[in-house]
PDB file of C-alpha atoms in Angstrom:
ATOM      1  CA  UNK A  67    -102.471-166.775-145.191  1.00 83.00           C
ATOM      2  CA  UNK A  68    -105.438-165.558-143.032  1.00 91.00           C
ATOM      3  CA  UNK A  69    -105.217-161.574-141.983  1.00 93.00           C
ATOM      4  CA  UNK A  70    -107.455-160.743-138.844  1.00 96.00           C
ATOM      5  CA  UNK A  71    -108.218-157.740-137.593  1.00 96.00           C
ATOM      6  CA  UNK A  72    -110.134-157.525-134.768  1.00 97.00           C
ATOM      7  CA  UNK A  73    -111.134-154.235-133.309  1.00 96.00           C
ATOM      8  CA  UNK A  74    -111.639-155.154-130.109  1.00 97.00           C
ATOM      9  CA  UNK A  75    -109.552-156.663-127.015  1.00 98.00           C
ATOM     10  CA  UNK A  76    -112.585-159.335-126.799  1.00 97.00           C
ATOM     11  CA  UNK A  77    -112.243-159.605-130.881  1.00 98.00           C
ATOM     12  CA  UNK A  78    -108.759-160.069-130.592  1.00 98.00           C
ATOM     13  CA  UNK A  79    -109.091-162.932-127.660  1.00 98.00           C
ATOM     14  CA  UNK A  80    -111.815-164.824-129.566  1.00 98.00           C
ATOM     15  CA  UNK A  81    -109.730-164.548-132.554  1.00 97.00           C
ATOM     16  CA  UNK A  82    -106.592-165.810-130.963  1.00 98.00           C
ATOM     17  CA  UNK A  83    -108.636-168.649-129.745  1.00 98.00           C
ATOM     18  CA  UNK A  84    -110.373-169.920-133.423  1.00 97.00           C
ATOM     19  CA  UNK A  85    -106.988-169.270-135.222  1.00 96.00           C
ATOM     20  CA  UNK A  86    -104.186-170.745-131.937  1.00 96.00           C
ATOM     21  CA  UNK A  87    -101.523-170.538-134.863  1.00 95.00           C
ATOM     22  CA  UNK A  88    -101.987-167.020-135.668  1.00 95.00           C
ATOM     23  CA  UNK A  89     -98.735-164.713-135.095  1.00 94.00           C
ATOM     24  CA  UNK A  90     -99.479-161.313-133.081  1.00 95.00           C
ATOM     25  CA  UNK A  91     -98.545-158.119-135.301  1.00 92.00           C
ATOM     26  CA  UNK A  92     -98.214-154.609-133.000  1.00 91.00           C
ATOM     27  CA  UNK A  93     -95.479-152.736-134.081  1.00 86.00           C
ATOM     28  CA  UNK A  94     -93.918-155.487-136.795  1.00 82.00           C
ATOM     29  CA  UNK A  95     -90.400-154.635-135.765  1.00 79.00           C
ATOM     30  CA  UNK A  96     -89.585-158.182-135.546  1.00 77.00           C
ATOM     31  CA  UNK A  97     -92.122-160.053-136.940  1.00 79.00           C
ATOM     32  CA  UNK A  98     -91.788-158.005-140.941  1.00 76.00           C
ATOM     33  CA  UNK A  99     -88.500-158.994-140.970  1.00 74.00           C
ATOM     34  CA  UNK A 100     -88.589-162.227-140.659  1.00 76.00           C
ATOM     35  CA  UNK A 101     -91.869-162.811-142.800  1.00 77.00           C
ATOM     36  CA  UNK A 102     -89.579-160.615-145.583  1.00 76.00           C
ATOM     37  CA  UNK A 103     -87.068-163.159-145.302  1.00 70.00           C
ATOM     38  CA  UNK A 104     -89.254-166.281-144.949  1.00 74.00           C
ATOM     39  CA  UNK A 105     -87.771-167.351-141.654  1.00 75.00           C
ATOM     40  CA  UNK A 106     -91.597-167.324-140.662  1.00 75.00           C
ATOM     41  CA  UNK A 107     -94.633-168.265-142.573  1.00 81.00           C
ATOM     42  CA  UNK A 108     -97.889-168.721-140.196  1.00 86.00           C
ATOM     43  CA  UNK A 109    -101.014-169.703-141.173  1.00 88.00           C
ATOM     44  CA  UNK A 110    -102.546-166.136-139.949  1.00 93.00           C
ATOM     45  CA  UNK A 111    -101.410-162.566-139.205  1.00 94.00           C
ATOM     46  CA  UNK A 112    -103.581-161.260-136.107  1.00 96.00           C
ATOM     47  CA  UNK A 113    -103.391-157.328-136.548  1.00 95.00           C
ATOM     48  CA  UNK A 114    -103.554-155.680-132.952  1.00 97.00           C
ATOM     49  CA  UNK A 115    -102.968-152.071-134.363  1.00 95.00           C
ATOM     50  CA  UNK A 116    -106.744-151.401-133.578  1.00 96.00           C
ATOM     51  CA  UNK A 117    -106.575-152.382-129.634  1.00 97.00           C
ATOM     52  CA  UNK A 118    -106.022-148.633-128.542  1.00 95.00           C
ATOM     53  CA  UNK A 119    -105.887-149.870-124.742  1.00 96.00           C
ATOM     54  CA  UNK A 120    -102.690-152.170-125.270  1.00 98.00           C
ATOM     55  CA  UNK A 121    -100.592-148.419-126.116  1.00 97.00           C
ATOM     56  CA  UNK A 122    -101.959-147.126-122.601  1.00 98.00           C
ATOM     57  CA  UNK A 123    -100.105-147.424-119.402  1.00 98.00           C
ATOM     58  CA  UNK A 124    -100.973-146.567-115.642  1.00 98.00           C
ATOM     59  CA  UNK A 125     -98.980-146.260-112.387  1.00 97.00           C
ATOM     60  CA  UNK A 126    -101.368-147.267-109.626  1.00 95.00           C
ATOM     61  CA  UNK A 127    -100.462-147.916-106.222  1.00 93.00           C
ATOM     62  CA  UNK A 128     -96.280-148.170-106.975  1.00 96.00           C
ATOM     63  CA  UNK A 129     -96.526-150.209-110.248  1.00 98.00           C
ATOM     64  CA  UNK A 130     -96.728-149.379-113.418  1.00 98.00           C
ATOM     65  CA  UNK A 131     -99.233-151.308-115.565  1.00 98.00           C
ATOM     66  CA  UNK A 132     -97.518-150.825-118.978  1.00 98.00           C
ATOM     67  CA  UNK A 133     -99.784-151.607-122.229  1.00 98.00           C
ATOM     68  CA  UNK A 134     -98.057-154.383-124.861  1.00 98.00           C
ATOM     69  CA  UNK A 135     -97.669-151.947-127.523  1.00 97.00           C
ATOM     70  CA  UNK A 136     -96.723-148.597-125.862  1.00 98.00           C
ATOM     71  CA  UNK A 137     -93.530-147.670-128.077  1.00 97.00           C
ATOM     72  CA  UNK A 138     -90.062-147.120-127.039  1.00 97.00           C
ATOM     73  CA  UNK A 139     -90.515-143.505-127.773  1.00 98.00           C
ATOM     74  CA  UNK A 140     -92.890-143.210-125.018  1.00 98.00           C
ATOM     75  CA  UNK A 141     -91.184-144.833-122.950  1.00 98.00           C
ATOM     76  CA  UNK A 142     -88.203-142.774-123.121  1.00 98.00           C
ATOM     77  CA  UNK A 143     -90.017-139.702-122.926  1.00 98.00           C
ATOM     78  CA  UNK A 144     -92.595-140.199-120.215  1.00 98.00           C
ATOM     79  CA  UNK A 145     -91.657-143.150-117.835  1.00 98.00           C
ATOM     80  CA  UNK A 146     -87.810-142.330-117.660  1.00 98.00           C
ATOM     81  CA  UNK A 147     -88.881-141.080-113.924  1.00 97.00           C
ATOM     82  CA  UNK A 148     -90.648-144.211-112.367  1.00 98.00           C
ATOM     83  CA  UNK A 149     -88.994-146.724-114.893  1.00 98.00           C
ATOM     84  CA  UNK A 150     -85.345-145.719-115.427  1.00 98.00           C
ATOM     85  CA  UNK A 151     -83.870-148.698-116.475  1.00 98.00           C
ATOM     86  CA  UNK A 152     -86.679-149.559-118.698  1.00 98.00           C
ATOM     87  CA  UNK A 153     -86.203-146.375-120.375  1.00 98.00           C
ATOM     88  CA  UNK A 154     -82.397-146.331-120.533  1.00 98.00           C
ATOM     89  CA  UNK A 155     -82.854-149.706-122.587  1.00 98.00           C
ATOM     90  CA  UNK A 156     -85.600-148.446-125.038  1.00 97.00           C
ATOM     91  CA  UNK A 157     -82.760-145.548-126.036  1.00 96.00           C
ATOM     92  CA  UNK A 158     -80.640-148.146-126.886  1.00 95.00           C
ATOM     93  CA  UNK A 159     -83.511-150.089-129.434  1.00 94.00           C
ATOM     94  CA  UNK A 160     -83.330-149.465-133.041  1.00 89.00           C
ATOM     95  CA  UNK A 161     -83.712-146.554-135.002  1.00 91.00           C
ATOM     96  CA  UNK A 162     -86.487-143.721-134.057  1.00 92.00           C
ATOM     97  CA  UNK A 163     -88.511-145.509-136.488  1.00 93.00           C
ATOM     98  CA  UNK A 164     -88.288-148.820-134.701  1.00 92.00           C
ATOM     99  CA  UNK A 165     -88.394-146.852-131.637  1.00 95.00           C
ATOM    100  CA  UNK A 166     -91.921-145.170-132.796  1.00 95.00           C
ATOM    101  CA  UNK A 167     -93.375-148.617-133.259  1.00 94.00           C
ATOM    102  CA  UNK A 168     -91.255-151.656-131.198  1.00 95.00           C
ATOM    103  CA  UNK A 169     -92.618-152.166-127.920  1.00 96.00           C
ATOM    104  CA  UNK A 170     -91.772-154.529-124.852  1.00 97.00           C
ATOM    105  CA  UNK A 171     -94.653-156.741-125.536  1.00 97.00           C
ATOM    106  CA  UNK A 172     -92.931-157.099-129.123  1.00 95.00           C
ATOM    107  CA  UNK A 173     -89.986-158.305-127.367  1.00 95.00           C
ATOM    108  CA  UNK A 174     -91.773-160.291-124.948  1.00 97.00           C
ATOM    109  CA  UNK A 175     -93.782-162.198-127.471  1.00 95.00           C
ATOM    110  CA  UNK A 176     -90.615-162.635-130.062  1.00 93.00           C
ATOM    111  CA  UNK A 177     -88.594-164.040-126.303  1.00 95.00           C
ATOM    112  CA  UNK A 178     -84.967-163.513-128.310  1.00 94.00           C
ATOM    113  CA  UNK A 179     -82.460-163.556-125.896  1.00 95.00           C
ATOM    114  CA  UNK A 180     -80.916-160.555-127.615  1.00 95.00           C
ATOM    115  CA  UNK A 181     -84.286-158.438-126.645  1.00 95.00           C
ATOM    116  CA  UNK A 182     -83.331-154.819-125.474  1.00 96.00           C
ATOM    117  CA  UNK A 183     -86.289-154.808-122.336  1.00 97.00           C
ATOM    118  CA  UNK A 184     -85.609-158.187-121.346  1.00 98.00           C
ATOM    119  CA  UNK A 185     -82.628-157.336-119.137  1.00 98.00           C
ATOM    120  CA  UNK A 186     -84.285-153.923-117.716  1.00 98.00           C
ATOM    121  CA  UNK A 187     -87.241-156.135-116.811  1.00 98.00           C
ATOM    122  CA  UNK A 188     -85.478-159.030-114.783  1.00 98.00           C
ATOM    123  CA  UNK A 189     -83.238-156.316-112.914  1.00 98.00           C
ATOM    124  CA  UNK A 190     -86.509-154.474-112.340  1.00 98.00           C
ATOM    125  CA  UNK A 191     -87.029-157.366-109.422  1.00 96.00           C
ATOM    126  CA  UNK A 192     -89.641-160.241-108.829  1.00 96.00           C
ATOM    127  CA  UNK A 193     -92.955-158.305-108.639  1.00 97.00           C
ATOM    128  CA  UNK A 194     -92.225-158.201-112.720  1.00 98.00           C
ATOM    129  CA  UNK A 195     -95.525-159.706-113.783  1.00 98.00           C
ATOM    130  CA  UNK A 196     -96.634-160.344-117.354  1.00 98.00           C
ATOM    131  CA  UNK A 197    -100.115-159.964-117.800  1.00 98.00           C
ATOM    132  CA  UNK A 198    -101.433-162.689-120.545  1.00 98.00           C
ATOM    133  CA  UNK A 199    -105.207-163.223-121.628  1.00 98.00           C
ATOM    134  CA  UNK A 200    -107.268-165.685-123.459  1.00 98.00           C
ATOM    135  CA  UNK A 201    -111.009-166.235-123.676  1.00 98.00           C
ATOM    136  CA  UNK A 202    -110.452-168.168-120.538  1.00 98.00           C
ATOM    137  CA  UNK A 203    -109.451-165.361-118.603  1.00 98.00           C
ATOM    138  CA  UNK A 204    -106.333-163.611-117.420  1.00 98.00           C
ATOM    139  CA  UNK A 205    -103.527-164.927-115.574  1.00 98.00           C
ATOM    140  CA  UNK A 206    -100.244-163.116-114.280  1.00 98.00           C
ATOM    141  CA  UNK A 207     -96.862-164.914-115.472  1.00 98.00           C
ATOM    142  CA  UNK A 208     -93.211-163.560-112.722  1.00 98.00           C
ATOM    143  CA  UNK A 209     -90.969-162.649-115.087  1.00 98.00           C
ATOM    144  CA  UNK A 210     -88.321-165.357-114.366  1.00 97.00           C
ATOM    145  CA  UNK A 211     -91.032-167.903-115.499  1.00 97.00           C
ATOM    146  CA  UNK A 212     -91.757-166.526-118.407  1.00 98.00           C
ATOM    147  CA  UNK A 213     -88.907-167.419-121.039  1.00 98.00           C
ATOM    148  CA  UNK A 214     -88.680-171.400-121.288  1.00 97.00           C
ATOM    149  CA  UNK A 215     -86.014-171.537-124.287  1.00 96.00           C
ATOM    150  CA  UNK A 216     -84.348-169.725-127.205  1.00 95.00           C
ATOM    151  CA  UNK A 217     -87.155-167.689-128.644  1.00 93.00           C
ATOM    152  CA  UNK A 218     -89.698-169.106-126.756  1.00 96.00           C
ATOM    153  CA  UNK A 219     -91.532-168.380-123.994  1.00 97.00           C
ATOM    154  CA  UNK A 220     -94.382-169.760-121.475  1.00 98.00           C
ATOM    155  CA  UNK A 221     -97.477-168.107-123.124  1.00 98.00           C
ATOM    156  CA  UNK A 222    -100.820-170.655-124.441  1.00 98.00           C
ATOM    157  CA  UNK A 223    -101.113-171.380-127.891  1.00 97.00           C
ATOM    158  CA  UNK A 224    -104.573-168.799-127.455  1.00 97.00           C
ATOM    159  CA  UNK A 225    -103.151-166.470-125.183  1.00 98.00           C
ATOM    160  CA  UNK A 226    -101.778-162.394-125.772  1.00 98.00           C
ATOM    161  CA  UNK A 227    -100.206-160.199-123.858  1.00 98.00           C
ATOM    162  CA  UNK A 228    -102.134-157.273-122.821  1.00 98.00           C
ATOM    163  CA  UNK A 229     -99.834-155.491-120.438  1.00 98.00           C
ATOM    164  CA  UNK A 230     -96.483-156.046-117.907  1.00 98.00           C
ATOM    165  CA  UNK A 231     -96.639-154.956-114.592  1.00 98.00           C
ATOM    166  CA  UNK A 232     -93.498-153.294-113.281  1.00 98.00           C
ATOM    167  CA  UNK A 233     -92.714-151.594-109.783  1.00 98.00           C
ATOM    168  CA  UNK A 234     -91.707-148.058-109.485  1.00 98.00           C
ATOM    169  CA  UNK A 235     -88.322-147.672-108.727  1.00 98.00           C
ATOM    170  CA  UNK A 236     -87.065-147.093-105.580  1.00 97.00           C
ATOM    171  CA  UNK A 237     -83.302-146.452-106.325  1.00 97.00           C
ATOM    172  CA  UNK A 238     -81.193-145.912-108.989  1.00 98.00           C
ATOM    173  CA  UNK A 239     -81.136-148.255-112.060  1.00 98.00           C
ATOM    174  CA  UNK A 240     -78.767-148.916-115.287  1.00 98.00           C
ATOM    175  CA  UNK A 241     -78.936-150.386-118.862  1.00 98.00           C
ATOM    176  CA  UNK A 242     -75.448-151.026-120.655  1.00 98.00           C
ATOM    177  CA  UNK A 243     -75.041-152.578-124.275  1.00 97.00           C
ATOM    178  CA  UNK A 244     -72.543-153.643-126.035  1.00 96.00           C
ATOM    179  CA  UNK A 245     -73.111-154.200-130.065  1.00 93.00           C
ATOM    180  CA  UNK A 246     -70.816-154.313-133.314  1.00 91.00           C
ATOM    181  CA  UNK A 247     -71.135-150.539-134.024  1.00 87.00           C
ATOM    182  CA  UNK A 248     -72.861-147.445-131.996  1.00 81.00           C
ATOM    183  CA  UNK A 249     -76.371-147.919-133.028  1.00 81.00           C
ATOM    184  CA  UNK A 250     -79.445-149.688-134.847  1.00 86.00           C
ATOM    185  CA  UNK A 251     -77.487-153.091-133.766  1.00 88.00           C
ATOM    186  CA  UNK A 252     -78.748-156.162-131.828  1.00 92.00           C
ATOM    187  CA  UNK A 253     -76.719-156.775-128.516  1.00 96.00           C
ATOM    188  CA  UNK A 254     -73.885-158.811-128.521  1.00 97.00           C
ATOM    189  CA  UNK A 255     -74.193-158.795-124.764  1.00 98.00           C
ATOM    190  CA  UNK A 256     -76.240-156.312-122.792  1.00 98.00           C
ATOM    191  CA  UNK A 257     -76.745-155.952-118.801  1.00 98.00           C
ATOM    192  CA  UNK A 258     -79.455-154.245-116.149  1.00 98.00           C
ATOM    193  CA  UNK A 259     -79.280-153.449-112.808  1.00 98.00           C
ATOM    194  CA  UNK A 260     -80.826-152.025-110.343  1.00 98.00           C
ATOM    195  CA  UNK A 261     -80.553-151.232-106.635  1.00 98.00           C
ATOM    196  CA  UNK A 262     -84.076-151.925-104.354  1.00 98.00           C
ATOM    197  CA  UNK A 263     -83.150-149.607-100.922  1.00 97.00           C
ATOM    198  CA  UNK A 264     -87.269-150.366 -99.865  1.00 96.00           C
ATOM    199  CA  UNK A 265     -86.256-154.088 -99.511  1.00 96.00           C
ATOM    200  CA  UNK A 266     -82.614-154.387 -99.258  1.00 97.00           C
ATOM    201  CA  UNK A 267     -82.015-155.981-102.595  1.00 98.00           C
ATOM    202  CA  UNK A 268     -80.697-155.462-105.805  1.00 98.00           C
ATOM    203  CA  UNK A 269     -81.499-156.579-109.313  1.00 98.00           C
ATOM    204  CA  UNK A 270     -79.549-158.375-112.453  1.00 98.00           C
ATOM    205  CA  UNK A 271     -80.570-159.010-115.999  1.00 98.00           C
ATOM    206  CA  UNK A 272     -78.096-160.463-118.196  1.00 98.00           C
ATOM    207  CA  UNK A 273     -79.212-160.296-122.222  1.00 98.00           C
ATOM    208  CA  UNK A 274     -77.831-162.007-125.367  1.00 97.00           C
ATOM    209  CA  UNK A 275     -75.125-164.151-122.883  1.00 98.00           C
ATOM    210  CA  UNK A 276     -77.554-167.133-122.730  1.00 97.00           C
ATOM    211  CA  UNK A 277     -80.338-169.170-124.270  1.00 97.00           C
ATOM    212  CA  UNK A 278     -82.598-167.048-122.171  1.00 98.00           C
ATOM    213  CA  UNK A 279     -82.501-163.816-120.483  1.00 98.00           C
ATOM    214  CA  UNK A 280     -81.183-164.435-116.994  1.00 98.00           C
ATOM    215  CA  UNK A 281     -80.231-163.338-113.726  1.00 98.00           C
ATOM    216  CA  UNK A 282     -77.179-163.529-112.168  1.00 98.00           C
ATOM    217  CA  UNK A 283     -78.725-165.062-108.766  1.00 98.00           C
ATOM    218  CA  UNK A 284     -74.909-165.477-106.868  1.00 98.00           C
ATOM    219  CA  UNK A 285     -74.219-161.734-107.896  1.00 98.00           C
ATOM    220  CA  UNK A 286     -77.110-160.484-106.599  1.00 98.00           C
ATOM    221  CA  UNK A 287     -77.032-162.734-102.998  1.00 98.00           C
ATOM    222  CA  UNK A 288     -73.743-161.593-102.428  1.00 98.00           C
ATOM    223  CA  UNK A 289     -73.664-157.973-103.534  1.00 98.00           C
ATOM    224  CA  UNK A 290     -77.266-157.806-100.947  1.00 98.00           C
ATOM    225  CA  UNK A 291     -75.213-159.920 -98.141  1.00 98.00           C
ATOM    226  CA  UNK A 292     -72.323-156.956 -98.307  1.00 98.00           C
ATOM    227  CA  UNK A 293     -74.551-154.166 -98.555  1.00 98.00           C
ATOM    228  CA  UNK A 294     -76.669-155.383 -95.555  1.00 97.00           C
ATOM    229  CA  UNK A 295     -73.067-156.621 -93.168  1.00 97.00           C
ATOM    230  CA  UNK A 296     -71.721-153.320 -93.446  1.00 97.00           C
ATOM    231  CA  UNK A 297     -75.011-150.903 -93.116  1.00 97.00           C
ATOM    232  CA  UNK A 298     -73.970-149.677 -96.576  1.00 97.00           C
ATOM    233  CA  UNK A 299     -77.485-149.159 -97.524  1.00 97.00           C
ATOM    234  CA  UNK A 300     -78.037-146.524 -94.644  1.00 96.00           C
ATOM    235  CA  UNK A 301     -74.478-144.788 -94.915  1.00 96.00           C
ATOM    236  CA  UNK A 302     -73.940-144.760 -98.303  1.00 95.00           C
ATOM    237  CA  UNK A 303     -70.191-145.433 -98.538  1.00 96.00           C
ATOM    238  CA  UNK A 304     -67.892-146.733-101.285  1.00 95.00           C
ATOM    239  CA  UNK A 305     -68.211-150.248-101.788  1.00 97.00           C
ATOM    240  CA  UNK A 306     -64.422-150.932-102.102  1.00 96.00           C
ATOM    241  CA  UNK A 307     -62.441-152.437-105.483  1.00 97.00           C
ATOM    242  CA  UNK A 308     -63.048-155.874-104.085  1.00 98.00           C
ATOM    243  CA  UNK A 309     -66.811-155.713-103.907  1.00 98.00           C
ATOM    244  CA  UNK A 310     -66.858-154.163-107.453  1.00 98.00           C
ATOM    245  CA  UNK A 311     -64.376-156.901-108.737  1.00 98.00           C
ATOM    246  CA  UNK A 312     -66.051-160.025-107.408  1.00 98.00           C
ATOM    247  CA  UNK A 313     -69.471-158.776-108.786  1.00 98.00           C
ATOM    248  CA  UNK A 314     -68.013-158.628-112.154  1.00 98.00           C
ATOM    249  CA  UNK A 315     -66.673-162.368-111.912  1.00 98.00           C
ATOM    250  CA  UNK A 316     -70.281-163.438-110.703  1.00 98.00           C
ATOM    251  CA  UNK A 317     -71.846-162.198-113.105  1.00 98.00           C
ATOM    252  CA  UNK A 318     -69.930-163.262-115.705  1.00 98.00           C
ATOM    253  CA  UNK A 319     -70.075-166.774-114.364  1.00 98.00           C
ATOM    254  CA  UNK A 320     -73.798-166.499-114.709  1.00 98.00           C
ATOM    255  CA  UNK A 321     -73.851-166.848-118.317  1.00 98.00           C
ATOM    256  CA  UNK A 322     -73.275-169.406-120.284  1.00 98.00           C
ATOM    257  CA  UNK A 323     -73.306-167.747-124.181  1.00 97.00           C
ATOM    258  CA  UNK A 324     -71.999-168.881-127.589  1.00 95.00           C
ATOM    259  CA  UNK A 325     -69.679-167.685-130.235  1.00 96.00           C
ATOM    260  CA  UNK A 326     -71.682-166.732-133.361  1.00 94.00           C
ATOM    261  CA  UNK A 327     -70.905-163.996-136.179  1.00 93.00           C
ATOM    262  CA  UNK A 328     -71.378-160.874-133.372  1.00 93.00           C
ATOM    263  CA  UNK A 329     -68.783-162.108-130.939  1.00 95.00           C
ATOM    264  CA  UNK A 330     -67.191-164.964-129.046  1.00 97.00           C
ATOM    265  CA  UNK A 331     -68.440-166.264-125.771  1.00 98.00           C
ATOM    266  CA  UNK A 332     -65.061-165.655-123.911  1.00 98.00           C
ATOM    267  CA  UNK A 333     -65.510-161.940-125.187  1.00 98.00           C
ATOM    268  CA  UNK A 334     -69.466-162.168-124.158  1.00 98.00           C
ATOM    269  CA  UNK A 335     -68.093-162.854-120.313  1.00 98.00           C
ATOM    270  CA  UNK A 336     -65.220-160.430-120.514  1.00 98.00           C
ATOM    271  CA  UNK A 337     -67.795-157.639-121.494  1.00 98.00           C
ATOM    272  CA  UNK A 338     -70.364-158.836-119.283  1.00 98.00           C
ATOM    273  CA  UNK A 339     -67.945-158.386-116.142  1.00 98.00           C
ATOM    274  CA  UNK A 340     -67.094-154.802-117.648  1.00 98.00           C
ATOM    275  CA  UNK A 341     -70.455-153.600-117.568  1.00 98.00           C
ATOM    276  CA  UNK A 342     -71.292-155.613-114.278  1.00 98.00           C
ATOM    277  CA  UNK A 343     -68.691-153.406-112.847  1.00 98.00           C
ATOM    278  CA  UNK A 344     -69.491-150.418-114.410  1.00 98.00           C
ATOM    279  CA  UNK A 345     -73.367-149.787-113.694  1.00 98.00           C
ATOM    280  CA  UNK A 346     -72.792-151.599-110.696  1.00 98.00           C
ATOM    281  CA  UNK A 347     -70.608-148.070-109.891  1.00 98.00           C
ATOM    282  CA  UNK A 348     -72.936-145.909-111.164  1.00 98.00           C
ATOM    283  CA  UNK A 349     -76.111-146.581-109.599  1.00 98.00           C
ATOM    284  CA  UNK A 350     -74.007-146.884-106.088  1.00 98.00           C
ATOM    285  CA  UNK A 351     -72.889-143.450-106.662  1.00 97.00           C
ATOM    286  CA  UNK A 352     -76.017-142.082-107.876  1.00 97.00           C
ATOM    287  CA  UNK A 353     -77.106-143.781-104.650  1.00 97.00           C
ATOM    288  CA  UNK A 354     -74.252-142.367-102.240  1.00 96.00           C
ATOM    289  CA  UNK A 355     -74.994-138.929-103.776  1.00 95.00           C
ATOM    290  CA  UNK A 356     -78.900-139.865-102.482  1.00 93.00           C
ATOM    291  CA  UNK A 357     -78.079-140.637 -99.328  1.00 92.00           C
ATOM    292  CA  UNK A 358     -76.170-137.629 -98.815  1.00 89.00           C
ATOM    293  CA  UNK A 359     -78.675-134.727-100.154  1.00 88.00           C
ATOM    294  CA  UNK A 360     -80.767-136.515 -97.623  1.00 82.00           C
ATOM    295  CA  UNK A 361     -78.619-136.242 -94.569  1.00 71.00           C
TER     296      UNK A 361
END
């Protein structure tokens, strides 16, 4: 096995391109483990731990341009503001160890469907952008193109991601998980959302409840059609047991998950609709409570 480590992005790039094979190492969260148990064996290991820019972000302009290897831990402690959801997920990731080193270009590149960010992302809207380069140059990739199948995603055989671009948030925004025990577990189903006041929409990501991470499109069409009939977006009000209820039963009849040894796919929906109707109440409170400090 080939180890590479270039210490340079342009190192890295032309590296990526003589060895296409080559599996990315950043943090290691994911990859070690599956190396330790020989689920993986690649030809080469390219070491990024020397690219200092991919652990920098930026927030130019309303979006934040967020480095492929900033940690969890950073996350959580300095982008909680302008990324909320994003931030409530990291908590949920690991151990502070795997917090220290996993980032959301780790979970990008690794595309599980169990992946903490992935659902933060997708609720995070459509101006999600994932910002992959080769020695050919750079190209942006929306979010909802970017996972293709179990594990896999739309990225070249020479390309890395260098960064994801993510909006600021405009309203309030929630994470929910639900795992086997309390913490250090992978997601036996996980949900984001997010409310959008600037444009009138709101955001879904369902995780772990698919082959891919995925929207729930109907939830979101009809949750923006109610909020837009009734002027709820400029009044603030309660949006009524019935509204609540029905975007629970979308969303849980947006995935389509499996049983395996973490749960059943009849619990999967059942838990999905829960936390559909849960964060779905929070953020429109945190919301109402907006709207009201303003008035």
């Amino acid at each position: 096995m080939e180890f590479l480590r270039p210490a340079s992005w342009d190192e890295a790039l032309a590296a990526k391109a003589e060895y296409p094979t080559a599996l990315p190492l950043s943090g290691g969260t994911d990859v070690m483990v599956e190396l330790n148990f020989d689920v993986h064996r690649p030809s080469a290991i390219l070491d990024l731990n020397r690219i200092t820019e991919l652990t920098e972000w930026s927030n130019d302009d309303g979006v934040v341009r967020l480095g492929a290897a900033v940690p969890y831990a950073r996350i959580i402690a300095e982008l909680s503001g302008p990324l909320p959801g994003l931030a409530l997920a990291s908590r949920t990731v690991g151990s502070p160890q795997i917090r220290n080193r996993g980032s959301v270009g780790g979970n990008l590149g690794a595309a599980s469907p169990a992946g903490d960010a992935h659902p933060a992302l997708l609720a995070a809207g459509r101006d999600v952008f994932v910002e992959a380069a080769s020695v050919r140059g750079t190209r942006l990739i929306p979010i909802d193109d970017f996972y293709v199948g179990v594990k896999r995603n739309c990225l070249e055989a020479d390309e890395l991601i260098r960064a994801v671009r993510i909006p600021v948030a405009d309203g309030p925004q929630q994470f929910s998980k639900i795992g086997t025990r309390n913490a250090m577990v992978i997601a036996v189903c996980a949900f984001g959302f997010a409310l959008h006041p600037r444009n009138g929409t709101v955001g879904t990501g369902i995780g772990s409840a698919a082959p891919t991470p995925r929207r729930a499109v109907e939830a979101e069409e009809y949750l923006r059609g109610v909020l837009a009939e009734r002027g709820l977006w400029e009044s603030g009000e309660l949006l009524g047991t019935e509204v609540v209820q029905r975007f629970g039963e979308l969303v849980k009849a947006a995935a389509s998950p499996i049983d395996d040894v973490r749960g059943t796919a009849d619990y999967r929906r059942h838990a999905l609709a829960v936390m559909a109707r849960r964060t779905l109440t929070w953020t429109w409170n945190d919301y109402g409570k907006q709207i009201r400090s303003a008035a």
